[in-house]
Amino acid sequence: MSQIIVNDLTFSYDSIYDNIFEHVSFQIDTDWKLGFIGRNGRGKTTFLQLLLGKYDYKGSITASVSIDYFPFEVIDLNADTITIIKNTIAPYAEWEKEMETCLTLQESQNSKSVSEEALERFGKIQDLYQAHDGYIIDELIEKELSKLYVDLSVLSRPFSTLSFGERTKIMLAALFLKKNNFLLIDEPTNHLDMEGRETLANYLQTKKGFLLVSHDRSFLDQCIDHVLSINRANIEVQKGNYSSWKQNKEQQDNYELEKNEQLKKDITSLEEAAKRAMGWSDQVEASKIGTHAADRGAIGHKAAKMMKRAKSIENRKLDAIDEKKSLLKNIEQSDSLKMNVLLFPKDRFIEVEEVSLYYDDREIASHIDFILNQGDRINIRGKNGSGKSTLFKLLLGDEVKYTGRYKTAQGLVISYVSQDTSYLKGNLKDFAVNYHLDETIFKTVLRQMDFSRTQFEKDIKDFSGGQKKKVLLAKSLAEPAHLFLWDEPLNFIDVFSRVQIEDLILKYQPTMIFVEHDKMFSEKIATKTIILS
């Protein structure tokens, strides 16, 4: 077991005046399964890039292992998947060299001197002699992919033909086949359905040595044993999973809030006590003047005593102020959000009966039946490619090939959050104008979701993935609607905002149809579940 040590790290981008990290120090063990938690735009991706040596910084980062990043860039998308995996496994060339050595040693009848590392990598010595054509490395790849329930036929297919979910599993398996490396895994669940996330969580349970960026709370609970959190004022390392970290944070926040209130009262009391003591000292000192003063020395001593007491009280007040300043620095402000939910005169919104959906001439979903009544919140579930987004397009009135019957109530106003954010660009003011939003309300919602005012001046295309998704969510919350269609609304959204959105929905009880693979969110929000097949 080795460590990654961060010492006095300070970093800012050339275009930004404020430091993103300032005098940050901590250390992590490379055998840990770390979850990386923090608000959108707080610097998680930046920190991963610093670990990879992509930017110059002040301070030091030392590591005795190589560091790899997911998702990595695949140069030749048309290459066979098996070739992509082999080229990713850095030691593969070393393994081939070791094999040549083994064969040479066999020929010289000196196989006893084969290195222990070679034996460990290739297994039994007799298997080594069979591996000249690459048999063993292929076997290792197949064994690794079977843990992720990947159809092995993908190995002979061009990488470009794989689904995004398949690509995720392939790349992670390739990286974990490497030796002596520490993985930075950046949001691997975004292209995985709920079953895929469960499979990946079980896979990661068997691994060690990674830093995982994910906002899926149930997923984090399943596969991490430590948390690295970027807070408002510092970075902390803590043992446990997401739930234990959340519980500890809530306890610390509540303690600091209570302590802050007590210190406010203490400071007020000390200010009043200091004024009284100072007043008494002045009165006693004044009594020395005149013929009535019996013992000016005694009076002066008493006045000095009162002055000393006043200074002591003042010092206690200053200590209390200093202690108060150290509190609340990491309290995450999550203001209550609002929705503009319109009342509809009818109870029934949508009827879908025996609908089958097609992509070109291929059926992707069949026998879809459901009724959406006012107040329902339907969770549409299904594997990747099962027609969830196509169903949304149908309900929105887009041109979709289908059979069966569906009916949408006349006059129904729908607010839609798309899965895709790649088209977003320009400034927020123009965005509000284009979508006929009240700019003040729209930006207020963004502020409530932890947008700084300086963020308002940037081009949306430069926002983080989570910030782009918040733009679409803020649009949906700012516009009046009877029905809210949200297609994977929580992709890239931080855990604090997820809780904020859950509380919002449970408070306003809107009518919704949504696709979301976050298990915790779905279980809290859905009143019905429809599984596409």
Short mmCIF file of C-alpha atoms in Angstrom, two decimals:
data_model
loop_
_atom_site.label_atom_id
_atom_site.label_comp_id
_atom_site.label_asym_id
_atom_site.label_seq_id
_atom_site.Cartn_x
_atom_site.Cartn_y
_atom_site.Cartn_z
CA MET A 1 0.00 0.00 0.00
CA SER A 2 1.31 3.46 -0.95
CA GLN A 3 0.01 7.00 -0.64
CA ILE A 4 -0.82 10.02 -2.74
CA ILE A 5 0.24 13.09 -0.75
CA VAL A 6 -1.06 16.57 -1.51
CA ASN A 7 0.87 19.30 0.30
CA ASP A 8 0.04 23.03 0.33
CA LEU A 9 -1.71 22.88 -3.05
CA THR A 10 -2.76 26.24 -4.51
CA PHE A 11 -4.23 26.59 -8.00
CA SER A 12 -6.20 29.02 -10.15
CA TYR A 13 -6.82 29.28 -13.87
CA ASP A 14 -5.07 32.15 -15.65
CA SER A 15 -8.43 33.64 -16.62
CA ILE A 16 -9.81 33.58 -13.06
CA TYR A 17 -8.60 35.80 -10.23
CA ASP A 18 -9.80 33.69 -7.29
CA ASN A 19 -7.99 30.49 -6.30
CA ILE A 20 -9.91 27.27 -6.84
CA PHE A 21 -7.69 25.55 -4.25
CA GLU A 22 -5.71 27.39 -1.62
CA HIS A 23 -3.10 25.80 0.69
CA VAL A 24 -4.80 22.38 0.53
CA SER A 25 -3.08 19.42 2.21
CA PHE A 26 -4.21 15.81 2.70
CA GLN A 27 -3.13 12.25 1.91
CA ILE A 28 -4.93 9.15 0.67
CA ASP A 29 -3.98 5.48 0.52
CA THR A 30 -3.89 3.98 -2.96
CA ASP A 31 -5.76 0.88 -1.77
CA TRP A 32 -8.82 2.91 -0.76
CA LYS A 33 -12.11 2.99 -2.66
CA LEU A 34 -12.72 6.72 -2.56
CA GLY A 35 -15.89 8.57 -3.46
CA PHE A 36 -15.31 12.18 -4.57
CA ILE A 37 -18.15 14.49 -3.48
CA GLY A 38 -18.69 18.20 -4.04
CA ARG A 39 -20.97 20.83 -5.54
CA ASN A 40 -21.05 21.33 -9.32
CA GLY A 41 -18.33 23.79 -10.32
CA ARG A 42 -16.45 23.31 -7.04
CA GLY A 43 -13.35 21.89 -8.79
CA LYS A 44 -13.65 18.09 -8.86
CA THR A 45 -12.66 17.71 -12.52
CA THR A 46 -9.94 20.34 -12.09
CA PHE A 47 -8.48 18.37 -9.19
CA LEU A 48 -8.44 15.18 -11.28
CA GLN A 49 -6.55 17.07 -14.00
CA LEU A 50 -4.03 18.28 -11.40
CA LEU A 51 -3.45 14.68 -10.28
CA LEU A 52 -2.80 13.79 -13.90
CA GLY A 53 -0.26 16.62 -14.17
CA LYS A 54 -2.24 18.59 -16.77
CA TYR A 55 -1.78 22.02 -15.12
CA ASP A 56 0.95 23.89 -13.29
CA TYR A 57 0.27 24.55 -9.60
CA LYS A 58 1.92 25.67 -6.40
CA GLY A 59 2.68 23.12 -3.69
CA SER A 60 3.30 19.44 -4.33
CA ILE A 61 1.50 16.23 -5.31
CA THR A 62 3.52 13.04 -4.88
CA ALA A 63 2.48 9.51 -5.81
CA SER A 64 4.40 6.25 -6.04
CA VAL A 65 1.90 4.68 -8.48
CA SER A 66 0.88 5.62 -12.00
CA ILE A 67 -2.47 7.39 -12.31
CA ASP A 68 -5.01 6.62 -15.05
CA TYR A 69 -8.23 8.37 -16.01
CA PHE A 70 -11.68 7.20 -17.07
CA PRO A 71 -13.02 7.92 -19.62
CA PHE A 72 -9.86 7.91 -21.71
CA GLU A 73 -9.70 8.99 -25.33
CA VAL A 74 -9.88 6.20 -27.90
CA ILE A 75 -7.82 7.31 -30.89
CA ASP A 76 -9.03 4.78 -33.46
CA LEU A 77 -12.75 4.21 -32.97
CA ASN A 78 -12.82 1.80 -35.91
CA ALA A 79 -10.33 -0.60 -34.33
CA ASP A 80 -11.63 -3.89 -32.94
CA THR A 81 -12.56 -3.71 -29.27
CA ILE A 82 -10.06 -6.43 -28.34
CA THR A 83 -7.28 -4.31 -29.87
CA ILE A 84 -8.43 -1.24 -27.93
CA ILE A 85 -8.25 -3.21 -24.68
CA LYS A 86 -4.81 -4.68 -25.39
CA ASN A 87 -3.41 -1.29 -26.36
CA THR A 88 -4.79 0.18 -23.14
CA ILE A 89 -3.15 -2.41 -20.91
CA ALA A 90 0.26 -0.75 -20.58
CA PRO A 91 2.11 -3.85 -19.30
CA TYR A 92 0.91 -5.92 -22.28
CA ALA A 93 4.16 -5.39 -24.20
CA GLU A 94 6.05 -6.37 -21.04
CA TRP A 95 3.96 -9.53 -20.78
CA GLU A 96 4.88 -10.48 -24.36
CA LYS A 97 8.55 -9.84 -23.57
CA GLU A 98 8.22 -11.98 -20.43
CA MET A 99 6.66 -14.71 -22.58
CA GLU A 100 9.62 -14.70 -24.95
CA THR A 101 11.90 -15.05 -21.93
CA CYS A 102 9.82 -17.98 -20.65
CA LEU A 103 10.00 -19.74 -23.99
CA THR A 104 13.77 -19.17 -24.18
CA LEU A 105 14.16 -20.50 -20.65
CA GLN A 106 12.07 -23.55 -21.49
CA GLU A 107 14.26 -24.30 -24.46
CA SER A 108 17.35 -24.02 -22.30
CA GLN A 109 15.66 -26.25 -19.66
CA ASN A 110 16.05 -23.49 -17.12
CA SER A 111 12.36 -22.75 -16.43
CA LYS A 112 12.96 -22.56 -12.64
CA SER A 113 14.40 -19.09 -13.05
CA VAL A 114 11.13 -17.64 -14.45
CA SER A 115 10.27 -14.59 -12.35
CA GLU A 116 7.60 -14.82 -9.66
CA GLU A 117 5.89 -11.82 -11.28
CA ALA A 118 5.60 -13.75 -14.56
CA LEU A 119 4.11 -16.74 -12.75
CA GLU A 120 1.63 -14.53 -10.95
CA ARG A 121 0.55 -12.84 -14.16
CA PHE A 122 0.19 -15.89 -16.33
CA GLY A 123 -0.76 -18.57 -13.80
CA LYS A 124 0.63 -22.05 -14.05
CA ILE A 125 3.90 -22.52 -15.93
CA GLN A 126 2.33 -24.96 -18.38
CA ASP A 127 -0.18 -22.26 -19.37
CA LEU A 128 2.69 -19.89 -20.04
CA TYR A 129 4.01 -22.17 -22.75
CA GLN A 130 0.64 -22.10 -24.51
CA ALA A 131 0.48 -18.30 -24.52
CA HIS A 132 2.79 -17.51 -27.41
CA ASP A 133 -0.23 -16.64 -29.59
CA GLY A 134 -1.78 -14.39 -26.93
CA TYR A 135 -4.15 -17.04 -25.55
CA ILE A 136 -3.64 -16.08 -21.90
CA ILE A 137 -4.17 -12.35 -22.27
CA ASP A 138 -7.37 -13.03 -24.25
CA GLU A 139 -8.54 -15.32 -21.49
CA LEU A 140 -7.87 -12.66 -18.86
CA ILE A 141 -9.84 -10.08 -20.85
CA GLU A 142 -12.79 -12.43 -21.29
CA LYS A 143 -12.79 -13.27 -17.59
CA GLU A 144 -12.77 -9.57 -16.66
CA LEU A 145 -15.58 -8.69 -19.06
CA SER A 146 -17.72 -11.56 -17.78
CA LYS A 147 -17.76 -9.86 -14.37
CA LEU A 148 -19.52 -6.94 -16.05
CA TYR A 149 -21.90 -9.20 -18.04
CA VAL A 150 -20.51 -7.95 -21.35
CA ASP A 151 -21.40 -10.04 -24.40
CA LEU A 152 -18.01 -11.30 -25.59
CA SER A 153 -19.02 -10.88 -29.23
CA VAL A 154 -18.24 -7.15 -28.81
CA LEU A 155 -14.51 -8.01 -28.76
CA SER A 156 -14.48 -8.60 -32.51
CA ARG A 157 -16.62 -5.55 -33.30
CA PRO A 158 -15.30 -2.05 -34.07
CA PHE A 159 -15.34 0.07 -30.92
CA SER A 160 -17.46 2.69 -32.70
CA THR A 161 -20.39 0.23 -32.96
CA LEU A 162 -20.64 -0.25 -29.18
CA SER A 163 -23.28 1.51 -27.08
CA PHE A 164 -22.06 4.10 -24.59
CA GLY A 165 -22.87 1.69 -21.77
CA GLU A 166 -20.77 -1.05 -23.40
CA ARG A 167 -17.92 1.41 -23.94
CA THR A 168 -18.00 2.35 -20.25
CA LYS A 169 -17.64 -1.28 -19.17
CA ILE A 170 -14.93 -2.03 -21.75
CA MET A 171 -12.78 0.94 -20.74
CA LEU A 172 -13.10 0.25 -17.01
CA ALA A 173 -12.22 -3.42 -17.46
CA ALA A 174 -9.16 -2.47 -19.52
CA LEU A 175 -7.94 -0.02 -16.88
CA PHE A 176 -8.42 -2.49 -14.03
CA LEU A 177 -6.40 -5.09 -15.95
CA LYS A 178 -3.40 -2.78 -15.65
CA LYS A 179 -1.05 -3.27 -12.71
CA ASN A 180 0.19 -0.84 -10.08
CA ASN A 181 -2.08 2.01 -11.09
CA PHE A 182 -4.60 4.23 -9.32
CA LEU A 183 -7.79 5.01 -11.23
CA LEU A 184 -9.59 8.34 -11.45
CA ILE A 185 -13.12 7.32 -12.47
CA ASP A 186 -15.12 10.35 -13.60
CA GLU A 187 -18.91 9.84 -13.55
CA PRO A 188 -19.10 6.31 -15.03
CA THR A 189 -22.85 5.90 -14.46
CA ASN A 190 -24.11 8.59 -16.85
CA HIS A 191 -24.69 6.14 -19.72
CA LEU A 192 -25.87 3.24 -17.56
CA ASP A 193 -29.41 2.23 -16.69
CA MET A 194 -30.34 1.12 -13.17
CA GLU A 195 -29.38 -2.51 -13.82
CA GLY A 196 -26.09 -1.43 -15.39
CA ARG A 197 -25.29 0.68 -12.35
CA GLU A 198 -25.99 -2.27 -10.09
CA THR A 199 -23.63 -4.44 -12.15
CA LEU A 200 -20.90 -1.79 -12.07
CA ALA A 201 -21.31 -1.26 -8.32
CA ASN A 202 -20.89 -4.99 -7.69
CA TYR A 203 -17.82 -4.98 -9.95
CA LEU A 204 -16.21 -2.04 -8.12
CA GLN A 205 -16.86 -3.77 -4.78
CA THR A 206 -14.26 -6.34 -5.83
CA LYS A 207 -11.67 -3.69 -6.76
CA LYS A 208 -9.48 -1.26 -4.85
CA GLY A 209 -7.36 1.75 -5.63
CA PHE A 210 -9.69 4.31 -7.22
CA LEU A 211 -11.14 7.78 -6.81
CA LEU A 212 -14.74 7.78 -8.03
CA VAL A 213 -16.67 10.89 -9.03
CA SER A 214 -20.37 10.09 -8.85
CA HIS A 215 -23.50 11.85 -7.62
CA ASP A 216 -25.57 8.65 -7.39
CA ARG A 217 -25.91 8.18 -3.64
CA SER A 218 -27.03 4.55 -3.71
CA PHE A 219 -24.19 3.70 -6.11
CA LEU A 220 -21.63 5.38 -3.83
CA ASP A 221 -22.97 3.52 -0.80
CA GLN A 222 -22.42 0.21 -2.55
CA CYS A 223 -18.83 0.57 -3.69
CA ILE A 224 -16.74 3.04 -1.61
CA ASP A 225 -15.05 2.85 1.78
CA HIS A 226 -13.75 6.45 2.04
CA VAL A 227 -15.00 9.88 1.02
CA LEU A 228 -12.96 12.79 -0.32
CA SER A 229 -15.17 15.89 -0.15
CA ILE A 230 -14.56 19.34 -1.61
CA ASN A 231 -16.25 21.65 0.86
CA ARG A 232 -16.78 25.40 0.67
CA ALA A 233 -13.60 26.10 2.67
CA ASN A 234 -11.44 22.96 2.51
CA ILE A 235 -11.00 19.37 1.33
CA GLU A 236 -11.62 16.57 3.82
CA VAL A 237 -10.95 12.83 3.86
CA GLN A 238 -13.27 10.61 5.87
CA LYS A 239 -13.71 6.86 6.32
CA GLY A 240 -17.08 5.39 5.33
CA ASN A 241 -19.58 5.61 2.48
CA TYR A 242 -21.93 8.37 1.33
CA SER A 243 -24.57 7.75 4.01
CA SER A 244 -22.09 7.81 6.90
CA TRP A 245 -20.45 10.95 5.45
CA LYS A 246 -23.86 12.64 5.11
CA GLN A 247 -24.79 11.75 8.69
CA ASN A 248 -21.47 13.08 10.02
CA LYS A 249 -21.81 16.27 7.97
CA GLU A 250 -25.34 16.91 9.23
CA GLN A 251 -24.20 16.40 12.83
CA GLN A 252 -21.25 18.77 12.34
CA ASP A 253 -23.42 21.36 10.60
CA ASN A 254 -26.06 21.23 13.35
CA TYR A 255 -23.38 21.53 16.03
CA GLU A 256 -21.85 24.57 14.32
CA LEU A 257 -25.24 26.23 13.82
CA GLU A 258 -26.13 25.75 17.49
CA LYS A 259 -22.67 26.86 18.61
CA ASN A 260 -22.92 29.92 16.37
CA GLU A 261 -26.24 30.94 17.93
CA GLN A 262 -24.82 30.44 21.44
CA LEU A 263 -21.73 32.51 20.61
CA LYS A 264 -23.91 35.32 19.22
CA LYS A 265 -25.70 35.45 22.57
CA ASP A 266 -22.42 35.21 24.48
CA ILE A 267 -20.87 38.06 22.47
CA THR A 268 -23.88 40.30 23.13
CA SER A 269 -23.74 39.50 26.87
CA LEU A 270 -19.99 40.11 27.00
CA GLU A 271 -20.35 43.44 25.19
CA GLU A 272 -22.92 44.55 27.79
CA ALA A 273 -20.78 43.27 30.68
CA ALA A 274 -17.69 45.08 29.32
CA LYS A 275 -19.63 48.34 29.05
CA ARG A 276 -20.88 47.98 32.62
CA ALA A 277 -17.39 47.20 33.95
CA MET A 278 -15.89 50.12 32.05
CA GLY A 279 -18.63 52.41 33.39
CA TRP A 280 -18.05 51.27 36.95
CA SER A 281 -14.30 51.87 36.56
CA ASP A 282 -14.93 55.42 35.33
CA GLN A 283 -17.33 56.12 38.19
CA VAL A 284 -14.89 54.85 40.82
CA GLU A 285 -12.02 56.85 39.28
CA ALA A 286 -14.18 59.97 39.27
CA SER A 287 -14.91 59.53 43.00
CA LYS A 288 -11.22 60.35 43.76
CA ILE A 289 -11.87 63.97 42.89
CA GLY A 290 -13.05 66.30 45.64
CA THR A 291 -12.61 66.69 49.39
CA HIS A 292 -15.02 63.88 50.17
CA ALA A 293 -12.56 61.21 48.96
CA ALA A 294 -11.33 59.40 52.08
CA ASP A 295 -8.61 57.17 50.56
CA ARG A 296 -7.60 58.06 47.03
CA GLY A 297 -5.11 55.17 46.88
CA ALA A 298 -7.80 52.59 47.70
CA ILE A 299 -10.17 54.16 45.21
CA GLY A 300 -7.49 54.10 42.49
CA HIS A 301 -6.79 50.42 43.20
CA LYS A 302 -10.49 49.60 42.93
CA ALA A 303 -10.75 51.52 39.65
CA ALA A 304 -7.74 49.63 38.24
CA LYS A 305 -9.35 46.35 39.26
CA MET A 306 -12.56 47.28 37.47
CA MET A 307 -10.56 48.29 34.38
CA LYS A 308 -8.73 44.95 34.43
CA ARG A 309 -12.05 43.13 34.62
CA ALA A 310 -13.37 45.14 31.68
CA LYS A 311 -10.30 44.20 29.59
CA SER A 312 -10.69 40.54 30.60
CA ILE A 313 -14.31 40.58 29.43
CA GLU A 314 -13.24 42.28 26.18
CA ASN A 315 -10.63 39.55 25.56
CA ARG A 316 -13.27 36.86 26.17
CA LYS A 317 -15.50 38.62 23.67
CA LEU A 318 -12.70 38.69 21.08
CA ASP A 319 -12.04 34.98 21.67
CA ALA A 320 -15.74 34.26 21.14
CA ILE A 321 -15.70 36.31 17.91
CA ASP A 322 -12.66 34.37 16.66
CA GLU A 323 -14.38 31.07 17.46
CA LYS A 324 -17.53 32.24 15.68
CA LYS A 325 -15.50 33.13 12.59
CA SER A 326 -14.22 29.54 12.40
CA LEU A 327 -17.79 28.19 12.20
CA LEU A 328 -20.23 27.79 9.30
CA LYS A 329 -17.49 27.91 6.63
CA ASN A 330 -18.58 24.54 5.21
CA ILE A 331 -22.35 24.91 5.63
CA GLU A 332 -23.91 24.28 2.21
CA GLN A 333 -26.72 26.75 1.56
CA SER A 334 -29.65 25.00 -0.16
CA ASP A 335 -32.56 27.40 -0.47
CA SER A 336 -36.03 26.00 -1.05
CA LEU A 337 -36.93 25.87 -4.73
CA LYS A 338 -40.35 26.66 -6.24
CA MET A 339 -42.33 25.21 -9.16
CA ASN A 340 -44.93 26.96 -11.27
CA VAL A 341 -47.48 24.14 -11.32
CA LEU A 342 -50.65 25.03 -13.25
CA LEU A 343 -54.02 23.51 -12.31
CA PHE A 344 -55.74 21.53 -15.06
CA PRO A 345 -59.54 21.23 -15.26
CA LYS A 346 -59.46 17.50 -16.06
CA ASP A 347 -58.06 14.64 -14.00
CA ARG A 348 -56.81 12.56 -16.93
CA PHE A 349 -53.74 13.89 -18.74
CA ILE A 350 -52.53 11.08 -21.03
CA GLU A 351 -53.70 7.63 -22.17
CA VAL A 352 -51.29 5.20 -23.85
CA GLU A 353 -52.70 1.92 -25.15
CA GLU A 354 -50.82 -0.96 -26.82
CA VAL A 355 -48.14 1.37 -28.19
CA SER A 356 -45.05 -0.08 -29.87
CA LEU A 357 -42.11 2.15 -30.83
CA TYR A 358 -39.74 1.77 -33.78
CA TYR A 359 -36.30 3.01 -34.75
CA ASP A 360 -36.26 2.87 -38.55
CA ASP A 361 -38.00 -0.47 -39.06
CA ARG A 362 -36.74 -2.10 -35.86
CA GLU A 363 -39.14 -2.43 -32.93
CA ILE A 364 -37.48 -1.06 -29.77
CA ALA A 365 -40.44 -1.20 -27.33
CA SER A 366 -43.77 -2.95 -27.41
CA HIS A 367 -47.14 -3.13 -25.62
CA ILE A 368 -46.78 0.09 -23.66
CA ASP A 369 -49.92 0.74 -21.60
CA PHE A 370 -50.49 3.40 -18.95
CA ILE A 371 -52.79 6.21 -17.87
CA LEU A 372 -51.41 9.43 -16.40
CA ASN A 373 -53.78 11.19 -14.00
CA GLN A 374 -53.27 14.52 -12.28
CA GLY A 375 -50.80 14.10 -9.40
CA ASP A 376 -49.16 10.95 -10.81
CA ARG A 377 -45.37 10.78 -11.06
CA ILE A 378 -44.48 7.95 -13.42
CA ASN A 379 -40.93 6.61 -13.60
CA ILE A 380 -40.17 5.15 -17.03
CA ARG A 381 -37.58 2.40 -16.68
CA GLY A 382 -35.83 0.16 -19.16
CA LYS A 383 -32.41 -0.81 -20.45
CA ASN A 384 -30.40 1.51 -22.65
CA GLY A 385 -31.97 1.61 -26.10
CA SER A 386 -35.39 0.39 -24.90
CA GLY A 387 -37.23 3.46 -26.22
CA LYS A 388 -37.51 5.74 -23.18
CA SER A 389 -36.43 8.93 -24.95
CA THR A 390 -38.44 7.93 -28.05
CA LEU A 391 -41.56 7.67 -25.88
CA PHE A 392 -40.92 11.21 -24.65
CA LYS A 393 -40.65 12.44 -28.25
CA LEU A 394 -43.99 10.81 -29.03
CA LEU A 395 -45.68 12.50 -26.05
CA LEU A 396 -44.16 15.84 -27.08
CA GLY A 397 -45.72 15.50 -30.54
CA ASP A 398 -42.50 14.83 -32.47
CA GLU A 399 -42.54 12.61 -35.54
CA VAL A 400 -42.02 9.07 -34.25
CA LYS A 401 -42.82 5.75 -35.90
CA TYR A 402 -45.25 3.83 -33.70
CA THR A 403 -48.30 1.59 -33.64
CA GLY A 404 -51.12 1.61 -31.10
CA ARG A 405 -53.02 4.54 -29.65
CA TYR A 406 -52.22 7.46 -27.39
CA LYS A 407 -54.20 10.54 -26.39
CA THR A 408 -53.02 13.75 -24.73
CA ALA A 409 -55.57 16.08 -23.11
CA GLN A 410 -56.24 19.21 -25.14
CA GLY A 411 -54.65 22.38 -23.77
CA LEU A 412 -52.06 20.53 -21.70
CA VAL A 413 -48.94 22.68 -21.13
CA ILE A 414 -45.78 20.54 -20.94
CA SER A 415 -42.35 21.52 -19.55
CA TYR A 416 -39.55 19.33 -20.92
CA VAL A 417 -36.00 18.68 -19.68
CA SER A 418 -33.97 16.87 -22.32
CA GLN A 419 -31.21 14.38 -21.66
CA ASP A 420 -28.90 16.22 -24.06
CA THR A 421 -27.09 19.43 -23.09
CA SER A 422 -24.55 19.57 -25.94
CA TYR A 423 -26.51 22.22 -27.86
CA LEU A 424 -26.37 24.80 -25.04
CA LYS A 425 -24.35 27.94 -25.75
CA GLY A 426 -24.53 31.71 -25.44
CA ASN A 427 -25.31 33.76 -22.33
CA LEU A 428 -28.08 33.19 -19.82
CA LYS A 429 -29.86 36.44 -20.68
CA ASP A 430 -30.33 35.38 -24.31
CA PHE A 431 -31.33 31.87 -23.19
CA ALA A 432 -34.11 33.36 -21.05
CA VAL A 433 -35.30 35.53 -23.95
CA ASN A 434 -35.29 32.60 -26.42
CA TYR A 435 -37.45 30.48 -24.12
CA HIS A 436 -39.72 33.35 -22.99
CA LEU A 437 -38.61 33.10 -19.38
CA ASP A 438 -38.73 35.80 -16.73
CA GLU A 439 -34.98 36.47 -16.47
CA THR A 440 -35.15 37.45 -12.79
CA ILE A 441 -37.03 34.27 -11.80
CA PHE A 442 -34.77 32.11 -14.00
CA LYS A 443 -31.56 33.50 -12.49
CA THR A 444 -33.02 33.35 -8.97
CA VAL A 445 -33.57 29.60 -9.41
CA LEU A 446 -29.97 29.21 -10.60
CA ARG A 447 -28.71 31.16 -7.59
CA GLN A 448 -30.73 28.83 -5.35
CA MET A 449 -28.93 25.90 -7.02
CA ASP A 450 -25.51 27.32 -6.06
CA PHE A 451 -24.71 29.43 -9.13
CA SER A 452 -22.47 32.38 -8.31
CA ARG A 453 -23.20 35.75 -9.89
CA THR A 454 -19.89 35.59 -11.78
CA GLN A 455 -21.19 32.42 -13.49
CA PHE A 456 -23.94 34.52 -15.10
CA GLU A 457 -21.36 36.32 -17.25
CA LYS A 458 -19.90 33.15 -18.80
CA ASP A 459 -20.86 31.35 -22.00
CA ILE A 460 -23.09 28.36 -21.24
CA LYS A 461 -20.89 26.13 -23.43
CA ASP A 462 -18.09 26.63 -20.85
CA PHE A 463 -20.25 25.44 -17.94
CA SER A 464 -19.59 22.08 -16.28
CA GLY A 465 -21.91 19.18 -17.16
CA GLY A 466 -23.83 19.65 -13.93
CA GLN A 467 -24.18 23.39 -14.43
CA LYS A 468 -25.58 22.87 -17.94
CA LYS A 469 -28.16 20.46 -16.57
CA LYS A 470 -29.10 23.00 -13.91
CA VAL A 471 -29.80 25.53 -16.67
CA LEU A 472 -32.37 23.14 -18.16
CA LEU A 473 -33.86 22.40 -14.74
CA ALA A 474 -34.06 26.11 -13.88
CA LYS A 475 -35.88 26.70 -17.20
CA SER A 476 -38.39 23.98 -16.33
CA LEU A 477 -38.95 25.35 -12.82
CA ALA A 478 -39.31 28.93 -14.07
CA GLU A 479 -41.97 28.19 -16.71
CA PRO A 480 -45.64 27.43 -15.87
CA ALA A 481 -46.79 23.91 -16.80
CA HIS A 482 -49.40 21.26 -16.09
CA LEU A 483 -47.05 18.35 -16.82
CA PHE A 484 -43.30 18.00 -16.38
CA LEU A 485 -41.43 15.58 -18.68
CA TRP A 486 -37.88 15.11 -17.38
CA ASP A 487 -35.48 12.85 -19.29
CA GLU A 488 -32.55 11.93 -16.99
CA PRO A 489 -32.67 15.30 -15.18
CA LEU A 490 -30.00 14.41 -12.62
CA ASN A 491 -27.10 13.54 -14.94
CA PHE A 492 -24.02 15.34 -13.54
CA ILE A 493 -26.13 17.03 -10.81
CA ASP A 494 -24.41 17.12 -7.38
CA VAL A 495 -25.84 15.31 -4.35
CA PHE A 496 -26.85 18.54 -2.58
CA SER A 497 -28.99 19.66 -5.52
CA ARG A 498 -30.51 16.18 -5.84
CA VAL A 499 -31.82 16.38 -2.29
CA GLN A 500 -33.00 19.94 -3.01
CA ILE A 501 -34.97 18.76 -6.07
CA GLU A 502 -36.44 15.78 -4.18
CA ASP A 503 -37.72 18.12 -1.45
CA LEU A 504 -39.17 20.43 -4.11
CA ILE A 505 -41.14 17.66 -5.85
CA LEU A 506 -42.46 16.19 -2.61
CA LYS A 507 -43.62 19.67 -1.54
CA TYR A 508 -45.36 20.75 -4.78
CA GLN A 509 -46.59 17.29 -5.90
CA PRO A 510 -46.43 18.04 -9.66
CA THR A 511 -47.69 15.66 -12.33
CA MET A 512 -44.60 14.13 -13.92
CA ILE A 513 -43.25 11.51 -16.26
CA PHE A 514 -39.54 11.05 -15.78
CA VAL A 515 -36.60 8.84 -16.70
CA GLU A 516 -33.99 8.65 -13.97
CA HIS A 517 -31.54 5.89 -13.06
CA ASP A 518 -30.75 7.28 -9.59
CA LYS A 519 -32.31 4.57 -7.44
CA MET A 520 -32.71 6.72 -4.34
CA PHE A 521 -34.41 9.54 -6.26
CA SER A 522 -36.76 7.20 -8.12
CA GLU A 523 -37.85 5.38 -4.97
CA LYS A 524 -38.64 8.68 -3.22
CA ILE A 525 -40.42 10.42 -6.09
CA ALA A 526 -42.27 7.86 -8.24
CA THR A 527 -45.91 6.98 -7.58
CA LYS A 528 -45.91 4.49 -10.49
CA THR A 529 -43.23 2.66 -12.48
CA ILE A 530 -43.50 1.60 -16.14
CA ILE A 531 -40.86 -0.84 -17.44
CA LEU A 532 -40.27 -0.82 -21.19
CA SER A 533 -39.28 -4.05 -22.91
#
